XYZ file of C-alpha atoms in Angstrom:
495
model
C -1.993 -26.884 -9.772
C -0.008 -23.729 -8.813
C -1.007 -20.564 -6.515
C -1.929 -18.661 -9.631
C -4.559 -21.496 -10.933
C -5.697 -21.671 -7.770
C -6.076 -17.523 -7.557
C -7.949 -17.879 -11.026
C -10.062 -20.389 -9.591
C -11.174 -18.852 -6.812
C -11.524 -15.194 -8.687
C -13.776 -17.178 -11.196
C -16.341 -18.163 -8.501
C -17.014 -14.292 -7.919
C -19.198 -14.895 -11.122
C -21.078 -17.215 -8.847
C -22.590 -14.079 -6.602
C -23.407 -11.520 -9.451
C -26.989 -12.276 -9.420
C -26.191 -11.491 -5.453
C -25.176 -7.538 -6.730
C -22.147 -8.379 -4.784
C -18.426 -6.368 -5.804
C -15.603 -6.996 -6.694
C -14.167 -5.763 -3.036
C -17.165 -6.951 -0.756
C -16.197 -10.487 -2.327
C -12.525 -11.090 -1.508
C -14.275 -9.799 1.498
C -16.335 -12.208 2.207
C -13.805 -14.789 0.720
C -11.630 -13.862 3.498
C -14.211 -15.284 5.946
C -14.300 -18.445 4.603
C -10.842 -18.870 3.405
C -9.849 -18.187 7.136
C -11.399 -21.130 8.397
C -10.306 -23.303 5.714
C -6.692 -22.475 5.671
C -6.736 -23.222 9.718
C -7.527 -26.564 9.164
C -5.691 -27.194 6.052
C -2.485 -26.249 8.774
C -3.995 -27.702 11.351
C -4.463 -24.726 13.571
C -8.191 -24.718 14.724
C -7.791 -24.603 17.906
C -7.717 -21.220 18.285
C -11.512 -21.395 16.883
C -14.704 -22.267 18.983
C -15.003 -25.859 18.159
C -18.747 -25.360 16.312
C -17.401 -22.976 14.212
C -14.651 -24.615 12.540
C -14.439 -25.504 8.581
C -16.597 -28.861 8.849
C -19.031 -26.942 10.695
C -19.692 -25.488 7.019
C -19.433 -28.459 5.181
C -21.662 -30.528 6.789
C -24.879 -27.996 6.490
C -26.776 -26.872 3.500
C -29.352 -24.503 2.375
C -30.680 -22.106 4.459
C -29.352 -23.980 7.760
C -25.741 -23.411 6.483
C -26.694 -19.722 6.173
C -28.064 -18.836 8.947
C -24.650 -21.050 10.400
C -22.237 -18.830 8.315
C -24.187 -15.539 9.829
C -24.298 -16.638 13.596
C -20.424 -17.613 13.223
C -19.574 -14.531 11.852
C -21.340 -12.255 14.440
C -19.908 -14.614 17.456
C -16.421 -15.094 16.160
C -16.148 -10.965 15.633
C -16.702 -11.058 19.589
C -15.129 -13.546 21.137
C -11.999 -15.824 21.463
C -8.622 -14.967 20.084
C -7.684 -11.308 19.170
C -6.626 -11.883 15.812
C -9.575 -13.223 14.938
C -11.596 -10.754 16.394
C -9.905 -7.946 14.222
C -10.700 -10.329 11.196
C -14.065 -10.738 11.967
C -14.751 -7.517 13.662
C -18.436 -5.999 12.570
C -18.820 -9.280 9.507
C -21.761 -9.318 7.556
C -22.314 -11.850 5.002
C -23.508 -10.114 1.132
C -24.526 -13.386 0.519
C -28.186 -13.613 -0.066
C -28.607 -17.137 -1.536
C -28.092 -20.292 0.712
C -26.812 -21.937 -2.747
C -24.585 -19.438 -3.682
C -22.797 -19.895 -0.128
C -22.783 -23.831 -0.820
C -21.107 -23.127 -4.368
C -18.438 -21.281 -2.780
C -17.879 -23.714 0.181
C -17.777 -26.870 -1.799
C -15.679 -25.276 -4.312
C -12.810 -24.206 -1.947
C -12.754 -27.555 -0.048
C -12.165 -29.108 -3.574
C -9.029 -27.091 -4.218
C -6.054 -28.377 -4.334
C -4.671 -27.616 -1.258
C -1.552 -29.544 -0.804
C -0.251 -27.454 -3.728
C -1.174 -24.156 -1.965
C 0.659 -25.543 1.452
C 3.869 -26.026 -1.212
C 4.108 -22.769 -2.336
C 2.605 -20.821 0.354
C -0.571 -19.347 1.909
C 0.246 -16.430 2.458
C 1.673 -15.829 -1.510
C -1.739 -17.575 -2.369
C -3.953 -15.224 -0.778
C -1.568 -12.080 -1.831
C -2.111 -13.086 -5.086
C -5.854 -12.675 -4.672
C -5.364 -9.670 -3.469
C -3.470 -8.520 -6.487
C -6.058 -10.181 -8.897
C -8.804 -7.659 -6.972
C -6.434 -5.065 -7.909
C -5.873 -5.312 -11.129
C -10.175 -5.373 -11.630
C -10.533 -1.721 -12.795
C -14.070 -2.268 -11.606
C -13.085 -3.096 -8.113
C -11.562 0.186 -7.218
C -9.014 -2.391 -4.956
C -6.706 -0.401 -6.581
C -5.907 2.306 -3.792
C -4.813 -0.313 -1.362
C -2.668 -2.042 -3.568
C 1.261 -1.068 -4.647
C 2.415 -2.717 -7.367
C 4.705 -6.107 -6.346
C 7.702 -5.219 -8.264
C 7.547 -1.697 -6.912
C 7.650 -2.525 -3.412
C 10.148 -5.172 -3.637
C 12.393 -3.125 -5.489
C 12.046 -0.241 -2.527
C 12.605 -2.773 0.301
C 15.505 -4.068 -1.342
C 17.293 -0.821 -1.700
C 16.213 0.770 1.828
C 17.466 -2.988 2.970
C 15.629 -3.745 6.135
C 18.088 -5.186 8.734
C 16.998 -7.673 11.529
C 16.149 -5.822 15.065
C 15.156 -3.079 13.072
C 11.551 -1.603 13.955
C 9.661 -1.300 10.536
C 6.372 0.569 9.901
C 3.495 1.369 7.252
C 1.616 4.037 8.841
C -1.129 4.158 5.492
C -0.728 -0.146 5.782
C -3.366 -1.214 2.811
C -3.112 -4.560 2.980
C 0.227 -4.759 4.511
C 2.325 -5.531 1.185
C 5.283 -3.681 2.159
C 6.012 -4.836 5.721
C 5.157 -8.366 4.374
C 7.890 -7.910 1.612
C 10.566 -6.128 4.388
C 9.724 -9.980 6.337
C 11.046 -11.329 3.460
C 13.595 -9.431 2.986
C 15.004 -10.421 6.448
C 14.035 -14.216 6.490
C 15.521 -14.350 2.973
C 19.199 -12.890 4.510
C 18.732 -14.706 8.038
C 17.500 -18.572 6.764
C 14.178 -17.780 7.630
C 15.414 -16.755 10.922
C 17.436 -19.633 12.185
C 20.843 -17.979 11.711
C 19.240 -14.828 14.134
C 19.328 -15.454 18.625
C 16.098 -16.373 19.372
C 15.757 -13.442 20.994
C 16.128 -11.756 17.961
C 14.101 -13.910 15.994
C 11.049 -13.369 18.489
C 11.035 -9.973 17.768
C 11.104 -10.235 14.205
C 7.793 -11.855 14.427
C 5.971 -10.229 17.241
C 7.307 -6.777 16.824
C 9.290 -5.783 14.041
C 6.465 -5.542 11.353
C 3.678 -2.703 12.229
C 1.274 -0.821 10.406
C -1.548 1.496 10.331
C -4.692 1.318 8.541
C -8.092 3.419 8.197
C -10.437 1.552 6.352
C -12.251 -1.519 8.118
C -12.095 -3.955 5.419
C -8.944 -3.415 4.031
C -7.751 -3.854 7.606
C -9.379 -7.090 8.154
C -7.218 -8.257 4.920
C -4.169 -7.044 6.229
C -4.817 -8.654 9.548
C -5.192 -12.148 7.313
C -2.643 -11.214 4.972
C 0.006 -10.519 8.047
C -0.804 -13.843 9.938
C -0.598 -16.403 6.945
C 2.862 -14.781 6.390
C 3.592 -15.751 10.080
C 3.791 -12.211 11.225
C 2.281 -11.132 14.836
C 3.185 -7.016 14.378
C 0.394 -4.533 15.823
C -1.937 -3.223 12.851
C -3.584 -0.278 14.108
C -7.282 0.646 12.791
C -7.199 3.654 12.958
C -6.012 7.209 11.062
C -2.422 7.830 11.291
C -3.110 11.691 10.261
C -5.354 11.711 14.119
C -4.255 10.880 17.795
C -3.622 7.674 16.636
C -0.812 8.410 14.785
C 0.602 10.641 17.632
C 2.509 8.722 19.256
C 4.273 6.292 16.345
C 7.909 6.970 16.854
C 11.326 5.975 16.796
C 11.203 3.736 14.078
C 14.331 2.995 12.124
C 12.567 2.131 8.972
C 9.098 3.733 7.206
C 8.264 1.995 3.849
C 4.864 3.407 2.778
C 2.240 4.507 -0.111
C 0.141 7.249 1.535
C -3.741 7.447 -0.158
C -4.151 10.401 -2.712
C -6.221 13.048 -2.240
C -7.375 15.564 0.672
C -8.964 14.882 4.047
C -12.577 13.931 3.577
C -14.921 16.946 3.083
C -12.632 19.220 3.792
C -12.173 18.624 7.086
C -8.676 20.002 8.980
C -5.948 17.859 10.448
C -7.242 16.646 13.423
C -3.179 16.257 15.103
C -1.959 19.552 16.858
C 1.916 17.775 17.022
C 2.506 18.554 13.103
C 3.904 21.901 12.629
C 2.647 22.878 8.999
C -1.400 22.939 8.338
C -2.659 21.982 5.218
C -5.567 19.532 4.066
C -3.476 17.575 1.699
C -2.996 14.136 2.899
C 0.278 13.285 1.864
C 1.762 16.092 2.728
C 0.623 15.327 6.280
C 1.662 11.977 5.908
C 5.318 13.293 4.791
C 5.262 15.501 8.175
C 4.575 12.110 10.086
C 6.855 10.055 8.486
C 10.234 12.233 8.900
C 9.670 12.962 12.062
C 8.672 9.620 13.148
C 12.243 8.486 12.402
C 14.896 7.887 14.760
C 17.619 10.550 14.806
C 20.085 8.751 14.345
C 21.542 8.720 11.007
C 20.478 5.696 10.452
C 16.764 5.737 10.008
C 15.216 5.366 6.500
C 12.233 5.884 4.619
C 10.835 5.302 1.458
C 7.832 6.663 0.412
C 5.764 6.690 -2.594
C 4.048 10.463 -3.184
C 1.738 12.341 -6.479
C 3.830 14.602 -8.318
C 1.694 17.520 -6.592
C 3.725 17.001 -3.737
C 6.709 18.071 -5.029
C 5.268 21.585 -6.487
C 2.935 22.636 -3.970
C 3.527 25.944 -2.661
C 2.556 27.658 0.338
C 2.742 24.623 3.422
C 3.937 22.428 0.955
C 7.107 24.373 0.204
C 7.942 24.663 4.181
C 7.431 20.928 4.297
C 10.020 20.255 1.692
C 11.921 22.353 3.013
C 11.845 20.991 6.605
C 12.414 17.588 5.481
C 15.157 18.710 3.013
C 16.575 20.213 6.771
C 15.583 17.323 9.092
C 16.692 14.600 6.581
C 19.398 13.649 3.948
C 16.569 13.439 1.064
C 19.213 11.348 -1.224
C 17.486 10.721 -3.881
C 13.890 10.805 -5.943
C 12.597 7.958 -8.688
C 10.236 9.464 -11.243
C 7.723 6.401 -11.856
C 6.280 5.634 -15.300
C 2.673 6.446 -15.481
C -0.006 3.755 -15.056
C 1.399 1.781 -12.468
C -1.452 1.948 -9.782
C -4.694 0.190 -11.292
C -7.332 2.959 -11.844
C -5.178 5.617 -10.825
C -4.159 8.515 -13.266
C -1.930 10.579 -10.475
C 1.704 10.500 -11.406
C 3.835 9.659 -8.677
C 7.442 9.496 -7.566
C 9.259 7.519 -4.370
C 11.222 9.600 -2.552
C 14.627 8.190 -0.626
C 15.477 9.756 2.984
C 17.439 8.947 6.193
C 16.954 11.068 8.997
C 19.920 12.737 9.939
C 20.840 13.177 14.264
C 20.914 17.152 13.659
C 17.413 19.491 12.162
C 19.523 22.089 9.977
C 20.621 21.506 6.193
C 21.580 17.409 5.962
C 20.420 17.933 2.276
C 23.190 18.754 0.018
C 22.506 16.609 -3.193
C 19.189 15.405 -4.764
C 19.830 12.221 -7.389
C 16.693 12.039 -9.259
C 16.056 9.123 -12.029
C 13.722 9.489 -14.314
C 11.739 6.676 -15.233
C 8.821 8.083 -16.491
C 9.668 9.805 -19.764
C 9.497 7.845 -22.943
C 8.068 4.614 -20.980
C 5.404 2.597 -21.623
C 2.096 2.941 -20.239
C 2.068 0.478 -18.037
C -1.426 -1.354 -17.663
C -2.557 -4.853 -17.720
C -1.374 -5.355 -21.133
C 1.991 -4.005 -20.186
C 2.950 -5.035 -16.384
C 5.128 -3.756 -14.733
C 8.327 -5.981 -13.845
C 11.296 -6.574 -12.006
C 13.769 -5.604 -14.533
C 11.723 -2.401 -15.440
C 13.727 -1.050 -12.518
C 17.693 -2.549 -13.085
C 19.090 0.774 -14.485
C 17.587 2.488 -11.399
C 18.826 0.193 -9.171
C 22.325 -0.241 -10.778
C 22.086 3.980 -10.366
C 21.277 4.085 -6.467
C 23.969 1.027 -5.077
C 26.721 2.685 -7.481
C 29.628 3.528 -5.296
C 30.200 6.308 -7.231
C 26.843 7.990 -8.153
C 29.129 11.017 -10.810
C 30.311 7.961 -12.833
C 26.550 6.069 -13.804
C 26.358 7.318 -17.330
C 22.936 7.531 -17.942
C 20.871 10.006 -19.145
C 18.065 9.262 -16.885
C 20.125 10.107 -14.018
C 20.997 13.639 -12.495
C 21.720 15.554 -9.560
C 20.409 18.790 -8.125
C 22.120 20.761 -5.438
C 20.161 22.609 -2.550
C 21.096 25.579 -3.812
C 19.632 24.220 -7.460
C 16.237 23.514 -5.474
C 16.211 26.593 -3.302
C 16.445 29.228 -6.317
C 13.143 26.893 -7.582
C 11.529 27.785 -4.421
C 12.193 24.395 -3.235
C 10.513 22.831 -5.454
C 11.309 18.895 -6.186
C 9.370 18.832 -9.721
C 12.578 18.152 -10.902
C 14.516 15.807 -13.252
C 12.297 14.820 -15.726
C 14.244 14.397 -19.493
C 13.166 15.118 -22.848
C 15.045 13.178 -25.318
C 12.850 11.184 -27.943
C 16.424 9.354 -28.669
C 15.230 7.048 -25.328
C 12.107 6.179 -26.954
C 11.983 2.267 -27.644
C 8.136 2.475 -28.425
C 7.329 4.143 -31.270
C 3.940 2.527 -31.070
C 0.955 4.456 -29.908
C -0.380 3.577 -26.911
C -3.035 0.743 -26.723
C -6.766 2.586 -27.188
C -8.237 0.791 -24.644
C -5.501 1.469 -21.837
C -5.862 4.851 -22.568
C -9.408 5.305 -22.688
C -9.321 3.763 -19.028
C -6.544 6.233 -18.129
C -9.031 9.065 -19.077
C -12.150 7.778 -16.967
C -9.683 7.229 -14.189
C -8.543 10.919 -14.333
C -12.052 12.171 -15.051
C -13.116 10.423 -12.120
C -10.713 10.962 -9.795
C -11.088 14.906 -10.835
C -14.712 14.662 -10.685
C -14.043 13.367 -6.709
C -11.578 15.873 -5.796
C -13.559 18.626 -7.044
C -16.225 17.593 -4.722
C -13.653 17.722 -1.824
C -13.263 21.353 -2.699
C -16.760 22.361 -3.236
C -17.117 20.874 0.799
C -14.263 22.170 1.697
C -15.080 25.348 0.682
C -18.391 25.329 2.054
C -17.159 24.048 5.096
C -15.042 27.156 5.989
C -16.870 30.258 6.339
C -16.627 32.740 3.405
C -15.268 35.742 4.422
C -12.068 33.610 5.532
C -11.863 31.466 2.286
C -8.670 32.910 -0.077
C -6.798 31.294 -2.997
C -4.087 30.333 -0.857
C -6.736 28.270 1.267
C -8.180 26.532 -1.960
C -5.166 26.704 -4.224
C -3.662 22.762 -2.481
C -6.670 21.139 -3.704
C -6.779 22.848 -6.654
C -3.828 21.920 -7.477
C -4.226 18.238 -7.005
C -7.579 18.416 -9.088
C -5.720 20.473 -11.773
C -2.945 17.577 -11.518
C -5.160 14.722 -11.811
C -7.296 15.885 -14.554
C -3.990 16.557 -16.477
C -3.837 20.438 -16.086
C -0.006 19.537 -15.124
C 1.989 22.304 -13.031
C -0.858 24.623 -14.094
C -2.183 26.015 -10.580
């Protein structure tokens, strides 16, 4: 039995709590509690738990004993003992309401087949449950999840280098720094050929992240230690004081949430120099200028299309980073990519240069987004999806790539736009390899995503608006979020 029966095996019990009312998200959740425990003593590791709370401590009780059990252990382990596992367990409550239901799922894991797992890896194992809650529509996982293929194909090309410090300051469930591990263990024989000095750091300090929302934290806390890493991940909100002083990193590899600040409310950092409510545009502030200047520091960063049309701050961002950093080149992704997501998004390419004043000359741009599938679960998104693009960026000679997909814009080209980036995007039908309409039921969810996500954005304006008082509120004040809404629910470019 492989990782991916055992993923399907475990997904399936989730039909075990539905008479519980329990989601999609609260049960990797919970999942996480108990697949903790077991994985420590399937790798023999649980001494770092209390001895009466370890996996046969859950086995050996049953019915309402076990419960009440599972809830004291979850309350004491969330405050006491090892740090780690503090974070993990930090504020636990159990959904469960059923003492059988908790049985089921206990009985059922210990009867996996865990030497299997131990083969091919925990940490892919639990990854890949993390993708399966993704890819649930229902879940709404979606927002905390980048695509696998996506991020592997970024942290290839911004090519992580060992002693390097590498951060996610929007984390999720740490998939990219996880993937720039990898990336280094997969160039360094899993270390061995790096001083142990070196190799130290990769796993204590090299890896470090940022990450708002308590749950998804707890699963990158899990997801970061059974891929051996020890890196600080911050809960907290990068776009706060907690995000004031992340510097000085040499590389930034990152998917910032959509959207604006809850309710309206106003950056709460004072070190930025633009104002504006939209969130990624705040995270592209922190990200450039959390780079070393040293010519050497990279980013990559995945961003909605509003990003690169927004006018007013948005314009003096772009136009800041276009200054601070060489912003090399942009990848126009296909739509669909991000389960229950209808924003269309782009990753932009940057190093940050040692001087502040014009390091952008060119902008390569590939578009992979026009004449593309929809990409969905009935058309995933893979690996060689992205060869052309990646053939494109490692060229020696960018002017010589023949394809159509690929272009360059000077400043100068960008500037006379009023820097806007919205650029790049092709419109020849002789690309088109599917003639085929789209399938009716991927597109159907596309529209309720948009709909939704327009519906929730609209109520960020309405408080927003409401929140400022009236005789200060002007278009230029509303017309950010209005843009995103008019973006998301397909009113493109129209602001």
């Amino acid at each position: 039995m492989g990782n991916q029966d055992i993923v399907q095996k475990l997904w399936n019990l989730c039909n075990v709590l539905r008479d519980d009312g329990i989601t999609y998200h609260q049960y990797v959740t919970e999942l996480t509690y108990v697949l903790f425990l077991k994985m420590m003593n399937e790798t023999n590791n649980e001494s770092i738990l209390p001895e009466e709370y370890r996996w046969d401590s859950l086995r050996e009780r049953h019915g309402m004993a076990l419960q009440q059990h599972y809830r004291q252990l979850l309350l004491d382990l969330g405050n006491q003992g090892n740090e780690t596992i503090k974070q993990i367990y930090m504020n636990a409550t159990s959904n469960i309401n059923e003492p059988k239901n908790l049985e089921k799922i206990i009985t059922s894991i210990d009867q996996l087949d865990w030497y299997s797992a131990k083969e091919e890896g925990l940490g892919d194992l639990y990854e890949g449950l993390l993708e399966k809650n993704a890819s649930e529509t229902k879940s709404g996982a979606g927002q905390y999840f980048t695509p696998r293929p996506l991020i592997d194909v970024i942290t290839k090309l911004v090519d992580p280098q060992p002693g390097e410090r590498c951060n996610d300051p929007a984390a999720g469930t740490f998939g990219f720094m996880i993937a720039a591990d990898r990336h280094v263990r997969s160039n360094t024989d899993d270390y061995f050929d790096l001083p142990e000095k070196t190799a130290e750091f990769q796993k204590k300090q090299a890896f470090s992240g940022v990450e708002l929302v308590k749950d998804t934290h707890r699963l990158a806390m899990m997801n970061a230690m059974l891929h051996e890493i020890d890196g600080e991940i911050i809960l907290g909100d990068t776009l706060s004081d907690d995000g004031v002083h992340l510097k000085n990193f040499d590389v930034i590899l990152t998917n910032p949430p959509f959207g604006t600040k809850q309710g309206g409310e106003r950056l709460t950092r004072d070190d930025l120099t633009f104002t504006t409510t939209n969130k990624q545009l705040n995270f592209l502030q922190h990200i450039y200028r959390a780079l070393k200047a040293d010519g050497k520091a990279r980013a990559a960063v995945v961003l909605p299309d509003n990003v690169l049309f927004e006018s007013g701050a948005g314009a003096k961002i772009r136009d800041d980073l276009m200054d601070k950093c060489n912003l090399h080149t942009i990848l126009r992704l296909p739509t669909g990519i991000f389960y229950a997501q209808g924003v269309k998004t782009n990753v932009l390419f940057f190093t940050r240069e040692k001087t502040d004043k014009d390091n952008t000359k060119d902008v390569w741009v590939y578009d992979l987004r026009t004449n593309m599938p929809s990409f969905g679960k009935r058309t995933p998104l893979t690996l060689a999806h992205f060869d052309a693009f990646v053939e494109a960026y490692t060229a020696e000679d960018r002017m010589k790539v023949e394809d159509v997909r690929w272009n360059v814009f000077t400043r100068d080209d960008i500037c006379k736009k009023g820097d806007s980036l919205d650029i790049g995007l092709i419109a020849d039908e002789s690309l088109s390899a599917y003639d085929n309409l789209p399938d009716p039921i991927d597109s159907a969810e596309e529209a309720m995503a948009k709909l939704e996500e327009a519906l929730t954005l609209l109520g960020e304006v309405v408080a927003e608006l409401k929140a400022i008082d009236a005789t200060q509120v002007s278009y230029e004040d509303a017309k950010p979020s209005l843009a995103m809404v008019a973006e998301t629910s397909g009113v493109y470019g129209n602001e």
